mmCIF file of C-alpha atoms in Angstrom:
data_model
loop_
_atom_site.group_PDB
_atom_site.id
_atom_site.type_symbol
_atom_site.label_atom_id
_atom_site.label_comp_id
_atom_site.label_asym_id
_atom_site.label_seq_id
_atom_site.Cartn_x
_atom_site.Cartn_y
_atom_site.Cartn_z
ATOM 1 C CA UNK A 4 -27.428 22.522 -44.521
ATOM 2 C CA UNK A 5 -25.650 20.456 -41.516
ATOM 3 C CA UNK A 6 -28.841 18.313 -40.880
ATOM 4 C CA UNK A 7 -31.286 16.423 -42.588
ATOM 5 C CA UNK A 8 -35.217 17.624 -41.241
ATOM 6 C CA UNK A 9 -36.364 15.755 -38.501
ATOM 7 C CA UNK A 10 -39.206 13.533 -39.919
ATOM 8 C CA UNK A 11 -41.763 12.434 -37.153
ATOM 9 C CA UNK A 12 -43.905 9.630 -36.487
ATOM 10 C CA UNK A 13 -46.537 12.389 -36.501
ATOM 11 C CA UNK A 14 -45.954 12.745 -40.423
ATOM 12 C CA UNK A 15 -46.306 9.587 -41.148
ATOM 13 C CA UNK A 16 -43.937 10.264 -43.828
ATOM 14 C CA UNK A 17 -42.067 7.281 -44.882
ATOM 15 C CA UNK A 18 -37.755 6.958 -45.204
ATOM 16 C CA UNK A 19 -36.222 5.624 -47.596
ATOM 17 C CA UNK A 20 -32.758 2.747 -47.159
ATOM 18 C CA UNK A 21 -30.902 5.497 -48.492
ATOM 19 C CA UNK A 22 -32.373 8.892 -45.541
ATOM 20 C CA UNK A 23 -32.774 6.230 -43.199
ATOM 21 C CA UNK A 24 -28.796 6.372 -43.530
ATOM 22 C CA UNK A 25 -28.261 9.770 -43.966
ATOM 23 C CA UNK A 26 -30.326 10.753 -40.599
ATOM 24 C CA UNK A 27 -27.926 7.857 -39.227
ATOM 25 C CA UNK A 28 -24.659 9.032 -40.209
ATOM 26 C CA UNK A 29 -25.432 13.039 -38.919
ATOM 27 C CA UNK A 30 -22.257 13.917 -37.619
ATOM 28 C CA UNK A 31 -23.126 15.572 -34.171
ATOM 29 C CA UNK A 32 -23.285 18.914 -32.579
ATOM 30 C CA UNK A 33 -19.922 18.324 -30.559
ATOM 31 C CA UNK A 34 -19.619 21.582 -28.268
ATOM 32 C CA UNK A 35 -18.579 24.281 -25.014
ATOM 33 C CA UNK A 36 -20.423 26.769 -23.954
ATOM 34 C CA UNK A 37 -17.432 29.147 -24.163
ATOM 35 C CA UNK A 38 -16.592 31.837 -21.375
ATOM 36 C CA UNK A 39 -16.786 34.887 -22.224
ATOM 37 C CA UNK A 40 -12.973 36.404 -21.655
ATOM 38 C CA UNK A 41 -11.621 40.340 -20.526
ATOM 39 C CA UNK A 42 -9.288 39.616 -23.510
ATOM 40 C CA UNK A 43 -9.331 38.409 -27.668
ATOM 41 C CA UNK A 44 -9.025 34.716 -28.198
ATOM 42 C CA UNK A 45 -5.621 33.131 -29.783
ATOM 43 C CA UNK A 46 -4.788 30.106 -31.052
ATOM 44 C CA UNK A 47 -3.301 28.931 -28.529
ATOM 45 C CA UNK A 48 -6.517 29.220 -26.484
ATOM 46 C CA UNK A 49 -8.042 27.007 -29.793
ATOM 47 C CA UNK A 50 -5.470 24.306 -29.849
ATOM 48 C CA UNK A 51 -7.206 22.332 -27.024
ATOM 49 C CA UNK A 52 -10.662 22.559 -27.956
ATOM 50 C CA UNK A 53 -9.269 20.757 -31.466
ATOM 51 C CA UNK A 54 -7.577 18.593 -28.950
ATOM 52 C CA UNK A 55 -10.986 17.679 -28.420
ATOM 53 C CA UNK A 56 -12.371 17.450 -31.280
ATOM 54 C CA UNK A 57 -15.591 19.937 -30.901
ATOM 55 C CA UNK A 58 -16.670 20.913 -33.763
ATOM 56 C CA UNK A 59 -18.753 23.619 -32.393
ATOM 57 C CA UNK A 60 -18.459 26.619 -29.554
ATOM 58 C CA UNK A 61 -21.413 28.719 -28.003
ATOM 59 C CA UNK A 62 -20.173 32.283 -27.331
ATOM 60 C CA UNK A 63 -22.501 34.041 -25.070
ATOM 61 C CA UNK A 64 -22.289 38.056 -24.962
ATOM 62 C CA UNK A 65 -24.702 39.363 -21.567
ATOM 63 C CA UNK A 66 -27.085 41.461 -20.848
ATOM 64 C CA UNK A 67 -27.754 42.598 -18.110
ATOM 65 C CA UNK A 68 -30.309 43.853 -15.588
ATOM 66 C CA UNK A 69 -30.943 45.475 -11.823
ATOM 67 C CA UNK A 70 -33.398 42.919 -10.599
ATOM 68 C CA UNK A 71 -36.224 41.033 -12.036
ATOM 69 C CA UNK A 72 -38.723 43.243 -11.530
ATOM 70 C CA UNK A 73 -36.494 45.581 -13.557
ATOM 71 C CA UNK A 74 -37.458 46.095 -17.602
ATOM 72 C CA UNK A 75 -33.782 48.100 -19.035
ATOM 73 C CA UNK A 76 -31.332 45.481 -20.426
ATOM 74 C CA UNK A 77 -27.755 46.831 -20.431
ATOM 75 C CA UNK A 78 -25.675 45.502 -23.623
ATOM 76 C CA UNK A 79 -22.639 45.649 -25.257
ATOM 77 C CA UNK A 80 -21.591 47.971 -22.036
ATOM 78 C CA UNK A 81 -17.488 49.410 -22.654
ATOM 79 C CA UNK A 82 -17.782 48.046 -18.595
ATOM 80 C CA UNK A 83 -18.426 44.789 -19.669
ATOM 81 C CA UNK A 84 -15.617 42.342 -20.824
ATOM 82 C CA UNK A 85 -14.404 42.114 -24.573
ATOM 83 C CA UNK A 86 -16.169 38.720 -24.983
ATOM 84 C CA UNK A 87 -19.290 40.214 -24.107
ATOM 85 C CA UNK A 88 -19.069 42.661 -26.064
ATOM 86 C CA UNK A 89 -20.338 42.961 -30.228
ATOM 87 C CA UNK A 90 -16.732 43.399 -30.932
ATOM 88 C CA UNK A 91 -15.715 40.316 -29.078
ATOM 89 C CA UNK A 92 -17.952 37.746 -30.397
ATOM 90 C CA UNK A 93 -16.876 38.876 -34.046
ATOM 91 C CA UNK A 94 -13.059 38.584 -32.800
ATOM 92 C CA UNK A 95 -13.959 35.340 -31.159
ATOM 93 C CA UNK A 96 -15.930 33.915 -34.244
ATOM 94 C CA UNK A 97 -13.813 34.832 -36.785
ATOM 95 C CA UNK A 98 -10.911 32.788 -34.473
ATOM 96 C CA UNK A 99 -13.321 30.104 -34.231
ATOM 97 C CA UNK A 100 -13.845 30.115 -38.353
ATOM 98 C CA UNK A 101 -10.513 30.015 -38.813
ATOM 99 C CA UNK A 102 -10.468 26.894 -37.344
ATOM 100 C CA UNK A 103 -13.224 24.933 -39.244
ATOM 101 C CA UNK A 104 -15.820 25.190 -35.525
ATOM 102 C CA UNK A 105 -18.343 26.257 -35.799
ATOM 103 C CA UNK A 106 -20.999 28.834 -33.847
ATOM 104 C CA UNK A 107 -23.620 28.875 -31.918
ATOM 105 C CA UNK A 108 -24.552 32.810 -30.565
ATOM 106 C CA UNK A 109 -26.403 32.185 -27.060
ATOM 107 C CA UNK A 110 -26.985 36.380 -25.912
ATOM 108 C CA UNK A 111 -28.302 35.680 -21.800
ATOM 109 C CA UNK A 112 -29.473 37.652 -19.665
ATOM 110 C CA UNK A 113 -27.389 37.918 -16.480
ATOM 111 C CA UNK A 114 -29.805 39.690 -13.360
ATOM 112 C CA UNK A 115 -27.444 41.577 -10.419
ATOM 113 C CA UNK A 116 -26.918 39.454 -7.512
ATOM 114 C CA UNK A 117 -27.193 35.909 -9.835
ATOM 115 C CA UNK A 118 -31.402 36.022 -9.594
ATOM 116 C CA UNK A 119 -32.559 32.831 -11.511
ATOM 117 C CA UNK A 120 -33.379 34.688 -14.981
ATOM 118 C CA UNK A 121 -36.799 32.799 -14.835
ATOM 119 C CA UNK A 122 -37.894 34.253 -12.340
ATOM 120 C CA UNK A 123 -38.294 37.724 -14.377
ATOM 121 C CA UNK A 124 -41.746 39.308 -14.269
ATOM 122 C CA UNK A 125 -42.346 42.594 -14.806
ATOM 123 C CA UNK A 126 -45.346 44.580 -11.994
ATOM 124 C CA UNK A 127 -46.605 47.257 -14.858
ATOM 125 C CA UNK A 128 -47.519 46.973 -18.703
ATOM 126 C CA UNK A 129 -45.806 50.098 -19.273
ATOM 127 C CA UNK A 130 -42.608 47.627 -17.620
ATOM 128 C CA UNK A 131 -43.508 44.962 -19.650
ATOM 129 C CA UNK A 132 -43.714 46.936 -22.931
ATOM 130 C CA UNK A 133 -39.890 48.447 -22.221
ATOM 131 C CA UNK A 134 -38.931 45.446 -21.424
ATOM 132 C CA UNK A 135 -40.057 43.793 -24.953
ATOM 133 C CA UNK A 136 -38.227 46.927 -26.786
ATOM 134 C CA UNK A 137 -35.086 46.621 -24.712
ATOM 135 C CA UNK A 138 -34.996 42.359 -25.078
ATOM 136 C CA UNK A 139 -35.702 42.781 -29.524
ATOM 137 C CA UNK A 140 -32.656 45.342 -29.296
ATOM 138 C CA UNK A 141 -30.566 43.086 -28.043
ATOM 139 C CA UNK A 142 -31.305 39.628 -29.676
ATOM 140 C CA UNK A 143 -31.607 41.572 -33.338
ATOM 141 C CA UNK A 144 -28.400 43.112 -33.039
ATOM 142 C CA UNK A 145 -26.289 40.338 -31.996
ATOM 143 C CA UNK A 146 -28.531 38.077 -35.120
ATOM 144 C CA UNK A 147 -27.427 40.726 -37.118
ATOM 145 C CA UNK A 148 -23.655 39.576 -35.969
ATOM 146 C CA UNK A 149 -24.783 36.396 -36.838
ATOM 147 C CA UNK A 150 -25.625 36.402 -40.546
ATOM 148 C CA UNK A 151 -22.761 38.837 -40.938
ATOM 149 C CA UNK A 152 -20.448 35.785 -39.922
ATOM 150 C CA UNK A 153 -22.387 33.139 -41.351
ATOM 151 C CA UNK A 154 -22.947 31.013 -38.422
ATOM 152 C CA UNK A 155 -24.874 28.408 -37.902
ATOM 153 C CA UNK A 156 -27.036 28.231 -34.846
ATOM 154 C CA UNK A 157 -28.753 31.193 -33.232
ATOM 155 C CA UNK A 158 -30.470 31.010 -29.714
ATOM 156 C CA UNK A 159 -32.739 33.879 -28.919
ATOM 157 C CA UNK A 160 -32.876 33.393 -24.758
ATOM 158 C CA UNK A 161 -32.015 31.247 -21.944
ATOM 159 C CA UNK A 162 -34.535 29.825 -19.295
ATOM 160 C CA UNK A 163 -37.001 32.793 -19.291
ATOM 161 C CA UNK A 164 -39.253 31.306 -18.685
ATOM 162 C CA UNK A 165 -42.018 33.750 -16.527
ATOM 163 C CA UNK A 166 -40.571 36.022 -19.727
ATOM 164 C CA UNK A 167 -42.507 33.659 -21.832
ATOM 165 C CA UNK A 168 -45.458 32.973 -19.988
ATOM 166 C CA UNK A 169 -46.746 35.901 -19.234
ATOM 167 C CA UNK A 170 -46.152 37.257 -23.077
ATOM 168 C CA UNK A 171 -45.959 34.278 -25.342
ATOM 169 C CA UNK A 172 -46.954 36.610 -28.492
ATOM 170 C CA UNK A 173 -43.898 38.246 -28.238
ATOM 171 C CA UNK A 174 -41.903 35.854 -28.522
ATOM 172 C CA UNK A 175 -43.925 34.593 -31.708
ATOM 173 C CA UNK A 176 -43.500 37.917 -33.189
ATOM 174 C CA UNK A 177 -39.757 38.104 -31.700
ATOM 175 C CA UNK A 178 -38.839 35.071 -34.044
ATOM 176 C CA UNK A 179 -40.642 36.032 -36.781
ATOM 177 C CA UNK A 180 -37.948 40.243 -36.658
ATOM 178 C CA UNK A 181 -35.040 37.580 -36.000
ATOM 179 C CA UNK A 182 -35.981 35.783 -39.439
ATOM 180 C CA UNK A 183 -35.911 38.752 -40.814
ATOM 181 C CA UNK A 184 -32.267 39.715 -40.562
ATOM 182 C CA UNK A 185 -31.031 36.130 -39.914
ATOM 183 C CA UNK A 186 -31.214 32.855 -41.899
ATOM 184 C CA UNK A 187 -29.828 30.441 -40.467
ATOM 185 C CA UNK A 188 -30.657 28.052 -37.982
ATOM 186 C CA UNK A 189 -33.026 29.398 -34.457
ATOM 187 C CA UNK A 190 -32.985 27.931 -30.508
ATOM 188 C CA UNK A 191 -34.255 28.368 -27.456
ATOM 189 C CA UNK A 192 -32.378 27.184 -24.526
ATOM 190 C CA UNK A 193 -35.316 26.191 -22.455
ATOM 191 C CA UNK A 194 -34.784 25.275 -18.642
ATOM 192 C CA UNK A 195 -35.036 21.054 -18.150
ATOM 193 C CA UNK A 196 -38.165 21.593 -16.123
ATOM 194 C CA UNK A 197 -39.028 24.878 -18.573
ATOM 195 C CA UNK A 198 -38.805 22.879 -21.972
ATOM 196 C CA UNK A 199 -42.140 20.478 -22.403
ATOM 197 C CA UNK A 200 -44.111 24.113 -21.576
ATOM 198 C CA UNK A 201 -42.698 26.086 -24.615
ATOM 199 C CA UNK A 202 -45.459 27.108 -26.642
ATOM 200 C CA UNK A 203 -43.127 27.933 -30.028
ATOM 201 C CA UNK A 204 -40.713 25.677 -30.584
ATOM 202 C CA UNK A 205 -43.323 24.972 -33.693
ATOM 203 C CA UNK A 206 -41.683 28.180 -35.440
ATOM 204 C CA UNK A 207 -37.995 27.020 -34.117
ATOM 205 C CA UNK A 208 -35.793 24.950 -35.771
ATOM 206 C CA UNK A 209 -34.251 22.975 -33.035
ATOM 207 C CA UNK A 210 -35.957 22.743 -29.247
ATOM 208 C CA UNK A 211 -33.018 23.545 -27.123
ATOM 209 C CA UNK A 212 -32.931 22.252 -23.791
ATOM 210 C CA UNK A 213 -30.252 23.574 -20.672
ATOM 211 C CA UNK A 214 -29.998 19.812 -19.440
ATOM 212 C CA UNK A 215 -29.795 19.443 -15.889
ATOM 213 C CA UNK A 216 -31.460 16.140 -15.135
ATOM 214 C CA UNK A 217 -30.960 14.460 -11.546
ATOM 215 C CA UNK A 218 -30.519 11.152 -12.707
ATOM 216 C CA UNK A 219 -29.189 10.141 -9.306
ATOM 217 C CA UNK A 220 -28.670 10.505 -5.798
ATOM 218 C CA UNK A 221 -25.355 8.408 -5.334
ATOM 219 C CA UNK A 222 -22.052 10.767 -3.940
ATOM 220 C CA UNK A 223 -20.240 8.682 -6.511
ATOM 221 C CA UNK A 224 -23.132 7.229 -9.109
ATOM 222 C CA UNK A 225 -21.869 3.933 -11.223
ATOM 223 C CA UNK A 226 -22.902 4.400 -15.402
ATOM 224 C CA UNK A 227 -25.333 1.937 -14.943
ATOM 225 C CA UNK A 228 -27.222 4.184 -11.800
ATOM 226 C CA UNK A 229 -26.186 6.759 -14.321
ATOM 227 C CA UNK A 230 -28.092 5.407 -17.471
ATOM 228 C CA UNK A 231 -30.761 4.439 -15.357
ATOM 229 C CA UNK A 232 -31.212 7.503 -14.114
ATOM 230 C CA UNK A 233 -31.484 9.240 -17.408
ATOM 231 C CA UNK A 234 -34.320 6.986 -18.922
ATOM 232 C CA UNK A 235 -37.089 8.502 -18.192
ATOM 233 C CA UNK A 236 -35.885 11.821 -19.601
ATOM 234 C CA UNK A 237 -35.113 10.009 -22.612
ATOM 235 C CA UNK A 238 -38.548 9.219 -23.139
ATOM 236 C CA UNK A 239 -40.253 12.329 -22.007
ATOM 237 C CA UNK A 240 -37.245 13.813 -24.771
ATOM 238 C CA UNK A 241 -37.913 11.689 -27.291
ATOM 239 C CA UNK A 242 -41.798 11.754 -27.114
ATOM 240 C CA UNK A 243 -41.331 15.876 -27.575
ATOM 241 C CA UNK A 244 -38.587 15.220 -30.030
ATOM 242 C CA UNK A 245 -41.613 13.000 -32.294
ATOM 243 C CA UNK A 246 -44.571 14.885 -31.555
ATOM 244 C CA UNK A 247 -42.939 18.517 -32.960
ATOM 245 C CA UNK A 248 -40.900 17.111 -35.529
ATOM 246 C CA UNK A 249 -38.164 18.537 -34.046
ATOM 247 C CA UNK A 250 -34.524 17.228 -32.789
ATOM 248 C CA UNK A 251 -33.826 18.420 -29.713
ATOM 249 C CA UNK A 252 -30.599 20.010 -28.926
ATOM 250 C CA UNK A 253 -29.092 20.482 -25.526
ATOM 251 C CA UNK A 254 -27.903 24.330 -25.450
ATOM 252 C CA UNK A 255 -26.288 23.092 -22.209
ATOM 253 C CA UNK A 256 -25.234 20.204 -20.318
ATOM 254 C CA UNK A 257 -22.384 19.117 -18.279
ATOM 255 C CA UNK A 258 -21.341 18.635 -14.608
ATOM 256 C CA UNK A 259 -19.163 18.839 -11.612
ATOM 257 C CA UNK A 260 -16.107 17.201 -10.037
ATOM 258 C CA UNK A 261 -17.663 17.483 -6.901
ATOM 259 C CA UNK A 262 -20.239 14.904 -4.498
ATOM 260 C CA UNK A 263 -23.475 13.787 -5.486
ATOM 261 C CA UNK A 264 -23.251 15.908 -7.995
ATOM 262 C CA UNK A 265 -26.233 13.926 -10.163
ATOM 263 C CA UNK A 266 -28.622 14.878 -7.819
ATOM 264 C CA UNK A 267 -29.127 18.205 -8.850
ATOM 265 C CA UNK A 268 -26.706 19.000 -11.738
ATOM 266 C CA UNK A 269 -28.175 22.756 -11.797
ATOM 267 C CA UNK A 270 -26.291 23.805 -8.153
ATOM 268 C CA UNK A 271 -23.336 25.844 -7.779
ATOM 269 C CA UNK A 272 -23.395 26.396 -5.118
ATOM 270 C CA UNK A 273 -19.571 27.247 -3.070
ATOM 271 C CA UNK A 274 -20.702 25.406 -0.518
ATOM 272 C CA UNK A 275 -20.451 22.325 -2.092
ATOM 273 C CA UNK A 276 -16.911 21.690 -2.740
ATOM 274 C CA UNK A 277 -15.906 18.222 -2.222
ATOM 275 C CA UNK A 278 -14.369 17.510 -5.225
ATOM 276 C CA UNK A 279 -14.847 14.222 -7.079
ATOM 277 C CA UNK A 280 -13.706 13.794 -10.371
ATOM 278 C CA UNK A 281 -15.208 10.243 -10.901
ATOM 279 C CA UNK A 282 -18.172 11.423 -10.514
ATOM 280 C CA UNK A 283 -18.278 14.235 -12.660
ATOM 281 C CA UNK A 284 -16.604 11.269 -15.667
ATOM 282 C CA UNK A 285 -19.016 8.848 -14.886
ATOM 283 C CA UNK A 286 -22.105 11.243 -15.004
ATOM 284 C CA UNK A 287 -20.803 12.333 -18.741
ATOM 285 C CA UNK A 288 -20.409 8.591 -19.689
ATOM 286 C CA UNK A 289 -23.971 7.885 -18.722
ATOM 287 C CA UNK A 290 -25.285 11.008 -20.295
ATOM 288 C CA UNK A 291 -23.039 9.890 -23.529
ATOM 289 C CA UNK A 292 -24.297 6.262 -23.357
ATOM 290 C CA UNK A 293 -27.590 6.801 -23.262
ATOM 291 C CA UNK A 294 -28.477 9.592 -25.692
ATOM 292 C CA UNK A 295 -25.658 10.661 -27.537
ATOM 293 C CA UNK A 296 -26.672 8.474 -30.642
ATOM 294 C CA UNK A 297 -30.362 9.035 -31.325
ATOM 295 C CA UNK A 298 -31.455 9.558 -34.402
ATOM 296 C CA UNK A 299 -34.148 12.595 -32.988
ATOM 297 C CA UNK A 300 -31.277 14.183 -30.705
ATOM 298 C CA UNK A 301 -29.003 17.041 -32.199
ATOM 299 C CA UNK A 302 -26.227 16.780 -29.994
ATOM 300 C CA UNK A 303 -25.116 19.570 -27.489
ATOM 301 C CA UNK A 304 -22.924 21.970 -25.887
ATOM 302 C CA UNK A 305 -20.190 20.973 -22.713
ATOM 303 C CA UNK A 306 -21.194 23.786 -19.689
ATOM 304 C CA UNK A 307 -18.777 24.968 -19.831
ATOM 305 C CA UNK A 308 -15.157 25.315 -20.722
ATOM 306 C CA UNK A 309 -12.514 28.565 -20.580
ATOM 307 C CA UNK A 310 -9.939 29.908 -22.707
ATOM 308 C CA UNK A 311 -7.549 30.071 -20.162
ATOM 309 C CA UNK A 312 -7.191 26.190 -20.668
ATOM 310 C CA UNK A 313 -3.763 26.091 -18.873
ATOM 311 C CA UNK A 314 -5.360 27.883 -15.734
ATOM 312 C CA UNK A 315 -8.456 25.893 -14.940
ATOM 313 C CA UNK A 316 -9.619 23.407 -13.878
ATOM 314 C CA UNK A 317 -7.151 20.785 -12.457
ATOM 315 C CA UNK A 318 -6.248 18.636 -8.873
ATOM 316 C CA UNK A 319 -8.797 21.066 -6.398
ATOM 317 C CA UNK A 320 -11.629 22.109 -8.793
ATOM 318 C CA UNK A 321 -14.844 21.500 -8.649
ATOM 319 C CA UNK A 322 -17.431 23.287 -10.535
ATOM 320 C CA UNK A 323 -18.383 22.411 -14.472
ATOM 321 C CA UNK A 324 -15.155 22.405 -16.627
ATOM 322 C CA UNK A 325 -14.051 19.459 -17.413
ATOM 323 C CA UNK A 326 -10.594 21.011 -18.399
ATOM 324 C CA UNK A 327 -7.207 19.628 -17.044
ATOM 325 C CA UNK A 328 -9.683 16.593 -15.571
ATOM 326 C CA UNK A 329 -10.137 12.910 -16.187
ATOM 327 C CA UNK A 330 -13.701 14.173 -17.281
ATOM 328 C CA UNK A 331 -11.742 15.381 -20.151
ATOM 329 C CA UNK A 332 -10.651 12.232 -21.754
ATOM 330 C CA UNK A 333 -14.697 11.465 -21.783
ATOM 331 C CA UNK A 334 -15.585 14.422 -23.440
ATOM 332 C CA UNK A 335 -12.344 13.737 -26.051
ATOM 333 C CA UNK A 336 -13.777 10.144 -26.599
ATOM 334 C CA UNK A 337 -17.277 10.636 -27.530
ATOM 335 C CA UNK A 338 -16.539 13.351 -29.810
ATOM 336 C CA UNK A 339 -13.747 11.959 -32.084
ATOM 337 C CA UNK A 340 -16.489 9.486 -32.759
#
């Protein structure tokens, strides 16, 4: 196994010096969230990942629903991009694994018109049952693929708070069914303001957090300011990790290269277009300095990384990718440790 199980203070179990040393030397998950493409992944697409010393990549096949009240999920369709299908995901996994890069498969829902997935909520018991069955098929199909390809981590859902609030027992049953077909590590990707309310961390292996924590209201925050802004979140994360006896995994983390990008880091508003590379670099530096070396922290998946490296990011890009920006150097520095 890649990680030694985290032992909490709650368990009252003493560690020997040898065991403490093993925990301290555990390799972090230095991951990227790999954006699906209409094309297959080629070796030239992997070279930039090797260049920054990434050791993990999240592959994210999408299922689609019409709106937050619609119970049917459509996935693995001929109309989807290659990288969003079962065949495409398998090809991505094969290519990454040949290069020594481990994988998390992270199936996600996309609601038409980009509505927030946390708002998915049915209006009748019949619709809830339909959604549950449709979602289970979606997840189990990719869990079987994950098992077949010896994928290290599988994520059972992303930012689905209302679905969890209204159907908590379904999620425990889903985990049980996933474990029948998949033997690797399991997590769920909770939004930054949701993770403390997820009721089933006890049956998963990692506490997954999409870590868009607000840390600064400044246009270009300093590293010291960012570290100060991260302190309360760091305390909350560590407290939950100790309480549950599970490591924290940032299933997503990152910042845009734009003014005020530490204020509401989850925003992808196109009206925010004042390019600010220093803000993005400082925010990543501050996050790495704050949390990356903590024993209760497993690592994370940078949001986001595109396959066509030479065609993305760069001088005019105000979005999340660090590619071809100063932030890429920051990522490489910490992923090389």
